[in-house]
PDB file of C-alpha atoms in Angstrom:
ATOM      1  CA  UNK A   1     109.225-135.117 -26.613  1.00 83.00           C
ATOM      2  CA  UNK A   2     112.216-133.890 -28.496  1.00 92.00           C
ATOM      3  CA  UNK A   3     116.064-133.592 -28.056  1.00 92.00           C
ATOM      4  CA  UNK A   4     117.341-132.321 -24.556  1.00 92.00           C
ATOM      5  CA  UNK A   5     120.315-130.344 -25.160  1.00 92.00           C
ATOM      6  CA  UNK A   6     121.074-126.687 -25.754  1.00 94.00           C
ATOM      7  CA  UNK A   7     120.791-125.861 -29.780  1.00 93.00           C
ATOM      8  CA  UNK A   8     124.499-125.141 -30.360  1.00 95.00           C
ATOM      9  CA  UNK A   9     125.343-128.312 -28.847  1.00 95.00           C
ATOM     10  CA  UNK A  10     122.940-130.516 -31.266  1.00 95.00           C
ATOM     11  CA  UNK A  11     125.392-130.990 -34.188  1.00 94.00           C
ATOM     12  CA  UNK A  12     127.981-132.672 -32.568  1.00 94.00           C
ATOM     13  CA  UNK A  13     125.079-134.260 -29.795  1.00 95.00           C
ATOM     14  CA  UNK A  14     123.342-135.974 -32.498  1.00 94.00           C
ATOM     15  CA  UNK A  15     126.120-137.062 -34.542  1.00 92.00           C
ATOM     16  CA  UNK A  16     127.782-138.670 -31.172  1.00 92.00           C
ATOM     17  CA  UNK A  17     124.313-140.135 -30.420  1.00 91.00           C
ATOM     18  CA  UNK A  18     123.857-141.537 -34.077  1.00 91.00           C
ATOM     19  CA  UNK A  19     127.290-142.938 -34.448  1.00 88.00           C
ATOM     20  CA  UNK A  20     126.596-144.665 -30.450  1.00 87.00           C
ATOM     21  CA  UNK A  21     123.316-146.258 -31.004  1.00 86.00           C
ATOM     22  CA  UNK A  22     123.594-147.457 -34.755  1.00 77.00           C
ATOM     23  CA  UNK A  23     125.347-150.446 -33.284  1.00 79.00           C
ATOM     24  CA  UNK A  24     122.143-151.115 -31.288  1.00 87.00           C
ATOM     25  CA  UNK A  25     119.133-149.998 -33.275  1.00 90.00           C
ATOM     26  CA  UNK A  26     118.119-150.045 -36.552  1.00 92.00           C
ATOM     27  CA  UNK A  27     115.313-147.829 -35.931  1.00 95.00           C
ATOM     28  CA  UNK A  28     115.074-144.230 -33.934  1.00 94.00           C
ATOM     29  CA  UNK A  29     111.678-142.605 -33.814  1.00 94.00           C
ATOM     30  CA  UNK A  30     111.328-139.080 -33.109  1.00 94.00           C
ATOM     31  CA  UNK A  31     107.546-138.590 -32.396  1.00 93.00           C
ATOM     32  CA  UNK A  32     105.086-135.503 -32.459  1.00 93.00           C
ATOM     33  CA  UNK A  33     108.928-132.658 -33.266  1.00 96.00           C
ATOM     34  CA  UNK A  34     107.300-129.383 -34.020  1.00 95.00           C
ATOM     35  CA  UNK A  35     107.706-128.092 -37.241  1.00 95.00           C
ATOM     36  CA  UNK A  36     110.285-125.893 -36.204  1.00 93.00           C
ATOM     37  CA  UNK A  37     111.988-127.853 -34.364  1.00 96.00           C
ATOM     38  CA  UNK A  38     116.102-126.977 -34.247  1.00 96.00           C
ATOM     39  CA  UNK A  39     116.619-131.193 -34.202  1.00 96.00           C
ATOM     40  CA  UNK A  40     114.937-131.281 -37.984  1.00 97.00           C
ATOM     41  CA  UNK A  41     117.276-129.782 -40.018  1.00 96.00           C
ATOM     42  CA  UNK A  42     120.120-131.049 -38.189  1.00 96.00           C
ATOM     43  CA  UNK A  43     118.852-135.029 -38.208  1.00 95.00           C
ATOM     44  CA  UNK A  44     118.514-134.250 -42.123  1.00 95.00           C
ATOM     45  CA  UNK A  45     122.107-133.720 -42.490  1.00 94.00           C
ATOM     46  CA  UNK A  46     123.686-135.447 -40.107  1.00 92.00           C
ATOM     47  CA  UNK A  47     121.861-138.547 -40.663  1.00 93.00           C
ATOM     48  CA  UNK A  48     122.535-139.482 -44.049  1.00 92.00           C
ATOM     49  CA  UNK A  49     126.274-139.463 -43.295  1.00 89.00           C
ATOM     50  CA  UNK A  50     125.793-141.870 -40.128  1.00 89.00           C
ATOM     51  CA  UNK A  51     124.212-144.265 -42.191  1.00 90.00           C
ATOM     52  CA  UNK A  52     120.709-143.685 -41.811  1.00 93.00           C
ATOM     53  CA  UNK A  53     118.233-142.964 -44.057  1.00 95.00           C
ATOM     54  CA  UNK A  54     115.845-140.266 -42.721  1.00 96.00           C
ATOM     55  CA  UNK A  55     112.434-140.057 -43.579  1.00 97.00           C
ATOM     56  CA  UNK A  56     109.882-136.680 -42.374  1.00 97.00           C
ATOM     57  CA  UNK A  57     105.772-136.973 -42.181  1.00 97.00           C
ATOM     58  CA  UNK A  58     103.210-134.296 -41.159  1.00 97.00           C
ATOM     59  CA  UNK A  59     101.511-135.791 -38.297  1.00 96.00           C
ATOM     60  CA  UNK A  60      98.884-133.431 -37.181  1.00 96.00           C
ATOM     61  CA  UNK A  61      98.643-129.628 -37.377  1.00 97.00           C
ATOM     62  CA  UNK A  62      98.949-127.413 -33.926  1.00 96.00           C
ATOM     63  CA  UNK A  63      97.539-123.790 -34.069  1.00 97.00           C
ATOM     64  CA  UNK A  64      99.284-120.954 -33.059  1.00 98.00           C
ATOM     65  CA  UNK A  65      97.823-117.727 -31.823  1.00 98.00           C
ATOM     66  CA  UNK A  66     100.355-114.576 -31.930  1.00 98.00           C
ATOM     67  CA  UNK A  67      98.504-112.349 -29.701  1.00 98.00           C
ATOM     68  CA  UNK A  68      98.455-108.194 -30.078  1.00 97.00           C
ATOM     69  CA  UNK A  69      99.406-105.841 -27.795  1.00 96.00           C
ATOM     70  CA  UNK A  70      95.624-105.725 -27.351  1.00 97.00           C
ATOM     71  CA  UNK A  71      92.380-107.045 -27.669  1.00 97.00           C
ATOM     72  CA  UNK A  72      90.877-104.529 -30.375  1.00 97.00           C
ATOM     73  CA  UNK A  73      93.842-105.990 -32.280  1.00 98.00           C
ATOM     74  CA  UNK A  74      93.035-108.974 -31.637  1.00 98.00           C
ATOM     75  CA  UNK A  75      89.516-108.896 -32.717  1.00 97.00           C
ATOM     76  CA  UNK A  76      90.584-107.343 -36.319  1.00 97.00           C
ATOM     77  CA  UNK A  77      92.689-110.587 -37.000  1.00 96.00           C
ATOM     78  CA  UNK A  78      89.541-112.526 -37.136  1.00 97.00           C
ATOM     79  CA  UNK A  79      87.102-112.974 -39.730  1.00 97.00           C
ATOM     80  CA  UNK A  80      84.659-110.798 -39.690  1.00 97.00           C
ATOM     81  CA  UNK A  81      81.734-113.475 -39.008  1.00 97.00           C
ATOM     82  CA  UNK A  82      84.303-114.887 -36.004  1.00 97.00           C
ATOM     83  CA  UNK A  83      84.658-111.642 -34.474  1.00 97.00           C
ATOM     84  CA  UNK A  84      80.751-110.845 -34.632  1.00 97.00           C
ATOM     85  CA  UNK A  85      80.046-114.076 -33.675  1.00 96.00           C
ATOM     86  CA  UNK A  86      82.688-113.699 -30.517  1.00 97.00           C
ATOM     87  CA  UNK A  87      81.528-110.497 -29.498  1.00 97.00           C
ATOM     88  CA  UNK A  88      77.647-111.229 -30.364  1.00 97.00           C
ATOM     89  CA  UNK A  89      78.343-114.425 -27.742  1.00 97.00           C
ATOM     90  CA  UNK A  90      80.226-112.288 -25.381  1.00 96.00           C
ATOM     91  CA  UNK A  91      77.596-110.297 -24.785  1.00 96.00           C
ATOM     92  CA  UNK A  92      74.835-112.065 -24.488  1.00 96.00           C
ATOM     93  CA  UNK A  93      76.343-113.486 -21.565  1.00 96.00           C
ATOM     94  CA  UNK A  94      77.032-110.441 -19.821  1.00 95.00           C
ATOM     95  CA  UNK A  95      73.404-109.501 -20.259  1.00 96.00           C
ATOM     96  CA  UNK A  96      71.999-113.126 -19.400  1.00 96.00           C
ATOM     97  CA  UNK A  97      68.914-113.344 -16.469  1.00 95.00           C
ATOM     98  CA  UNK A  98      71.327-115.481 -14.436  1.00 96.00           C
ATOM     99  CA  UNK A  99      75.176-113.995 -13.399  1.00 97.00           C
ATOM    100  CA  UNK A 100      78.220-115.345 -15.864  1.00 97.00           C
ATOM    101  CA  UNK A 101      81.718-115.065 -13.878  1.00 98.00           C
ATOM    102  CA  UNK A 102      84.666-116.602 -14.404  1.00 98.00           C
ATOM    103  CA  UNK A 103      87.716-117.499 -12.370  1.00 97.00           C
ATOM    104  CA  UNK A 104      91.126-119.233 -11.686  1.00 96.00           C
ATOM    105  CA  UNK A 105      91.889-121.786  -9.098  1.00 97.00           C
ATOM    106  CA  UNK A 106      94.166-119.931  -6.883  1.00 94.00           C
ATOM    107  CA  UNK A 107      93.970-121.703  -3.415  1.00 93.00           C
ATOM    108  CA  UNK A 108      96.013-124.499  -2.881  1.00 92.00           C
ATOM    109  CA  UNK A 109      93.075-126.503  -0.016  1.00 92.00           C
ATOM    110  CA  UNK A 110      90.847-126.234  -2.418  1.00 92.00           C
ATOM    111  CA  UNK A 111      92.518-127.607  -5.471  1.00 97.00           C
ATOM    112  CA  UNK A 112      91.533-131.113  -5.045  1.00 96.00           C
ATOM    113  CA  UNK A 113      87.779-130.178  -5.442  1.00 97.00           C
ATOM    114  CA  UNK A 114      88.365-128.100  -8.103  1.00 98.00           C
ATOM    115  CA  UNK A 115      90.182-130.979 -10.038  1.00 98.00           C
ATOM    116  CA  UNK A 116      87.008-132.940  -9.260  1.00 97.00           C
ATOM    117  CA  UNK A 117      84.898-130.476 -10.475  1.00 98.00           C
ATOM    118  CA  UNK A 118      87.012-130.286 -13.877  1.00 98.00           C
ATOM    119  CA  UNK A 119      87.328-134.270 -14.659  1.00 98.00           C
ATOM    120  CA  UNK A 120      83.194-134.028 -14.363  1.00 97.00           C
ATOM    121  CA  UNK A 121      82.566-131.593 -16.909  1.00 98.00           C
ATOM    122  CA  UNK A 122      85.402-132.858 -19.337  1.00 97.00           C
ATOM    123  CA  UNK A 123      83.086-136.544 -18.720  1.00 97.00           C
ATOM    124  CA  UNK A 124      79.938-135.040 -20.636  1.00 97.00           C
ATOM    125  CA  UNK A 125      81.653-135.419 -23.426  1.00 95.00           C
ATOM    126  CA  UNK A 126      81.600-138.870 -24.382  1.00 95.00           C
ATOM    127  CA  UNK A 127      84.565-139.005 -25.862  1.00 95.00           C
ATOM    128  CA  UNK A 128      86.531-137.339 -23.110  1.00 96.00           C
ATOM    129  CA  UNK A 129      84.910-139.819 -20.830  1.00 96.00           C
ATOM    130  CA  UNK A 130      86.144-142.970 -22.304  1.00 96.00           C
ATOM    131  CA  UNK A 131      89.622-140.946 -22.245  1.00 95.00           C
ATOM    132  CA  UNK A 132      89.581-140.148 -18.301  1.00 97.00           C
ATOM    133  CA  UNK A 133      90.300-143.889 -16.831  1.00 97.00           C
ATOM    134  CA  UNK A 134      91.320-144.394 -13.691  1.00 96.00           C
ATOM    135  CA  UNK A 135      94.735-143.993 -14.841  1.00 97.00           C
ATOM    136  CA  UNK A 136      94.426-141.216 -16.634  1.00 97.00           C
ATOM    137  CA  UNK A 137      92.759-139.368 -13.926  1.00 97.00           C
ATOM    138  CA  UNK A 138      95.866-140.097 -11.802  1.00 97.00           C
ATOM    139  CA  UNK A 139      98.262-138.894 -13.742  1.00 97.00           C
ATOM    140  CA  UNK A 140      95.884-136.023 -14.654  1.00 96.00           C
ATOM    141  CA  UNK A 141      95.982-134.818 -11.299  1.00 97.00           C
ATOM    142  CA  UNK A 142      99.399-135.559 -10.730  1.00 97.00           C
ATOM    143  CA  UNK A 143     100.161-133.383 -13.099  1.00 97.00           C
ATOM    144  CA  UNK A 144      98.017-130.634 -12.214  1.00 98.00           C
ATOM    145  CA  UNK A 145      98.915-130.638  -8.658  1.00 98.00           C
ATOM    146  CA  UNK A 146     102.593-130.305 -10.278  1.00 98.00           C
ATOM    147  CA  UNK A 147     101.435-127.624 -12.415  1.00 98.00           C
ATOM    148  CA  UNK A 148     100.061-125.818  -9.491  1.00 98.00           C
ATOM    149  CA  UNK A 149     102.860-125.907  -7.020  1.00 97.00           C
ATOM    150  CA  UNK A 150     105.547-125.106  -9.740  1.00 98.00           C
ATOM    151  CA  UNK A 151     102.917-121.726 -10.207  1.00 97.00           C
ATOM    152  CA  UNK A 152     102.418-122.828 -14.037  1.00 98.00           C
ATOM    153  CA  UNK A 153      98.880-123.766 -13.882  1.00 98.00           C
ATOM    154  CA  UNK A 154      95.772-121.637 -14.844  1.00 98.00           C
ATOM    155  CA  UNK A 155      92.532-123.872 -14.490  1.00 98.00           C
ATOM    156  CA  UNK A 156      89.843-121.616 -15.102  1.00 98.00           C
ATOM    157  CA  UNK A 157      85.877-121.939 -14.786  1.00 98.00           C
ATOM    158  CA  UNK A 158      82.794-120.267 -16.530  1.00 98.00           C
ATOM    159  CA  UNK A 159      79.980-120.111 -13.462  1.00 98.00           C
ATOM    160  CA  UNK A 160      76.435-119.581 -14.664  1.00 97.00           C
ATOM    161  CA  UNK A 161      74.476-118.522 -11.615  1.00 96.00           C
ATOM    162  CA  UNK A 162      77.239-120.151  -9.642  1.00 96.00           C
ATOM    163  CA  UNK A 163      76.824-123.383 -10.834  1.00 96.00           C
ATOM    164  CA  UNK A 164      80.179-124.062 -12.889  1.00 97.00           C
ATOM    165  CA  UNK A 165      79.296-124.593 -16.510  1.00 97.00           C
ATOM    166  CA  UNK A 166      82.242-124.314 -18.596  1.00 98.00           C
ATOM    167  CA  UNK A 167      86.425-125.254 -17.971  1.00 98.00           C
ATOM    168  CA  UNK A 168      89.598-124.912 -19.476  1.00 98.00           C
ATOM    169  CA  UNK A 169      92.747-126.764 -18.099  1.00 98.00           C
ATOM    170  CA  UNK A 170      96.163-124.280 -19.053  1.00 98.00           C
ATOM    171  CA  UNK A 171      99.650-124.248 -18.805  1.00 98.00           C
ATOM    172  CA  UNK A 172     100.787-120.477 -18.134  1.00 98.00           C
ATOM    173  CA  UNK A 173     104.413-121.086 -18.999  1.00 97.00           C
ATOM    174  CA  UNK A 174     107.132-119.205 -20.421  1.00 95.00           C
ATOM    175  CA  UNK A 175     105.012-116.137 -21.510  1.00 97.00           C
ATOM    176  CA  UNK A 176     103.005-118.374 -22.950  1.00 97.00           C
ATOM    177  CA  UNK A 177      99.372-119.907 -22.619  1.00 98.00           C
ATOM    178  CA  UNK A 178      99.283-123.865 -23.728  1.00 98.00           C
ATOM    179  CA  UNK A 179      95.582-124.986 -24.099  1.00 98.00           C
ATOM    180  CA  UNK A 180      95.539-128.561 -22.445  1.00 96.00           C
ATOM    181  CA  UNK A 181      91.651-129.533 -22.203  1.00 96.00           C
ATOM    182  CA  UNK A 182      88.515-128.438 -21.700  1.00 97.00           C
ATOM    183  CA  UNK A 183      84.837-129.260 -20.205  1.00 97.00           C
ATOM    184  CA  UNK A 184      82.015-128.551 -20.655  1.00 97.00           C
ATOM    185  CA  UNK A 185      78.119-128.964 -18.896  1.00 96.00           C
ATOM    186  CA  UNK A 186      75.704-128.773 -22.043  1.00 94.00           C
ATOM    187  CA  UNK A 187      72.796-127.327 -19.822  1.00 93.00           C
ATOM    188  CA  UNK A 188      73.679-123.681 -20.660  1.00 93.00           C
ATOM    189  CA  UNK A 189      74.932-124.890 -23.964  1.00 91.00           C
ATOM    190  CA  UNK A 190      72.739-121.879 -25.659  1.00 93.00           C
ATOM    191  CA  UNK A 191      75.233-119.621 -23.955  1.00 95.00           C
ATOM    192  CA  UNK A 192      78.533-121.111 -25.653  1.00 96.00           C
ATOM    193  CA  UNK A 193      80.091-121.404 -22.488  1.00 97.00           C
ATOM    194  CA  UNK A 194      83.406-122.779 -24.022  1.00 96.00           C
ATOM    195  CA  UNK A 195      83.541-119.609 -26.749  1.00 96.00           C
ATOM    196  CA  UNK A 196      82.883-117.063 -24.326  1.00 97.00           C
ATOM    197  CA  UNK A 197      85.343-118.591 -21.617  1.00 98.00           C
ATOM    198  CA  UNK A 198      87.962-118.797 -23.830  1.00 97.00           C
ATOM    199  CA  UNK A 199      87.593-115.639 -25.520  1.00 97.00           C
ATOM    200  CA  UNK A 200      88.085-113.964 -21.859  1.00 98.00           C
ATOM    201  CA  UNK A 201      91.100-116.195 -21.207  1.00 98.00           C
ATOM    202  CA  UNK A 202      92.512-114.817 -24.373  1.00 98.00           C
ATOM    203  CA  UNK A 203      91.668-111.101 -23.507  1.00 98.00           C
ATOM    204  CA  UNK A 204      93.587-111.918 -20.096  1.00 98.00           C
ATOM    205  CA  UNK A 205      96.596-113.304 -21.866  1.00 98.00           C
ATOM    206  CA  UNK A 206      96.531-109.578 -23.701  1.00 98.00           C
ATOM    207  CA  UNK A 207      96.216-107.549 -20.453  1.00 98.00           C
ATOM    208  CA  UNK A 208      98.918-109.942 -19.111  1.00 98.00           C
ATOM    209  CA  UNK A 209     101.718-109.727 -22.174  1.00 97.00           C
ATOM    210  CA  UNK A 210     101.348-112.933 -23.349  1.00 98.00           C
ATOM    211  CA  UNK A 211     102.946-113.303 -26.626  1.00 98.00           C
ATOM    212  CA  UNK A 212     101.050-116.445 -27.972  1.00 98.00           C
ATOM    213  CA  UNK A 213      97.787-118.976 -27.042  1.00 98.00           C
ATOM    214  CA  UNK A 214      99.133-122.380 -27.676  1.00 98.00           C
ATOM    215  CA  UNK A 215      96.326-124.425 -29.608  1.00 98.00           C
ATOM    216  CA  UNK A 216      98.753-127.211 -28.884  1.00 95.00           C
ATOM    217  CA  UNK A 217      97.811-130.710 -31.671  1.00 93.00           C
ATOM    218  CA  UNK A 218      94.587-131.201 -33.001  1.00 94.00           C
ATOM    219  CA  UNK A 219      92.410-129.546 -35.730  1.00 95.00           C
ATOM    220  CA  UNK A 220      89.737-128.478 -33.961  1.00 95.00           C
ATOM    221  CA  UNK A 221      87.499-125.727 -35.610  1.00 96.00           C
ATOM    222  CA  UNK A 222      87.477-123.169 -32.717  1.00 96.00           C
ATOM    223  CA  UNK A 223      91.196-122.565 -32.723  1.00 97.00           C
ATOM    224  CA  UNK A 224      91.093-121.359 -36.075  1.00 97.00           C
ATOM    225  CA  UNK A 225      88.181-119.418 -35.783  1.00 97.00           C
ATOM    226  CA  UNK A 226      90.291-117.470 -32.844  1.00 97.00           C
ATOM    227  CA  UNK A 227      92.428-116.910 -34.712  1.00 97.00           C
ATOM    228  CA  UNK A 228      95.245-119.864 -34.669  1.00 97.00           C
ATOM    229  CA  UNK A 229      97.535-120.245 -37.705  1.00 97.00           C
ATOM    230  CA  UNK A 230      99.063-123.330 -38.394  1.00 96.00           C
ATOM    231  CA  UNK A 231     102.099-125.464 -37.257  1.00 96.00           C
ATOM    232  CA  UNK A 232     102.452-128.892 -37.517  1.00 97.00           C
ATOM    233  CA  UNK A 233     103.377-131.892 -35.201  1.00 96.00           C
ATOM    234  CA  UNK A 234     105.447-134.497 -37.369  1.00 97.00           C
ATOM    235  CA  UNK A 235     107.561-137.249 -37.361  1.00 97.00           C
ATOM    236  CA  UNK A 236     111.151-138.125 -38.015  1.00 97.00           C
ATOM    237  CA  UNK A 237     112.091-141.610 -38.979  1.00 97.00           C
ATOM    238  CA  UNK A 238     115.348-142.918 -39.323  1.00 96.00           C
ATOM    239  CA  UNK A 239     116.382-146.308 -40.427  1.00 96.00           C
ATOM    240  CA  UNK A 240     119.454-148.647 -40.781  1.00 91.00           C
ATOM    241  CA  UNK A 241     120.549-152.128 -42.178  1.00 80.00           C
ATOM    242  CA  UNK A 242     121.988-154.630 -40.157  1.00 72.00           C
TER     243      UNK A 242
END
């Protein structure tokens, strides 16, 4: 949701933008900018000179996990209790009496069926079931297809005894893995399949040389337990008198 302009042109662009828009609007709301956005310092400096009052507030955390060069180094970054927890859950899955496996969706002809299964896993969670209106399902389906066609999709499933138990919808883009949404069947909740699958995905990202896992906005506990460090999503509001 940031300004789409090369960094070197931001000062001149925003100066002209604020001057032009000032004759038409009295409020500009830049919503959901990351706190390291290059737009923010330029707005802080430019807005007052253009006659705008500038306010900035933190909206939500958006944890980021910067990946080390190998999985052992990643485990060493974690708090000891969460490192042992991840190792224990992974070991239990490997030793389970039913085979526990995981995979990425890679075939175009399978995609719609896999999307259906992913949405079904999401809907086990009451809040996500409420979120999944018909319009939202259509939007997500289009986004997944577009990401697949662009080579950015990572739709991953964990199966237990061949039954889909957990899934992550991620985007593999510009050397980062973006964790967008997930689904979980509670029938195998004792296996902690969400943790197990995410652990596999982080291990994969390290092995493939990705620089970071972006957990995106939200302060869910697992993001920090698995190594995420806070960044913040901010809001910059500009107002002027008529």
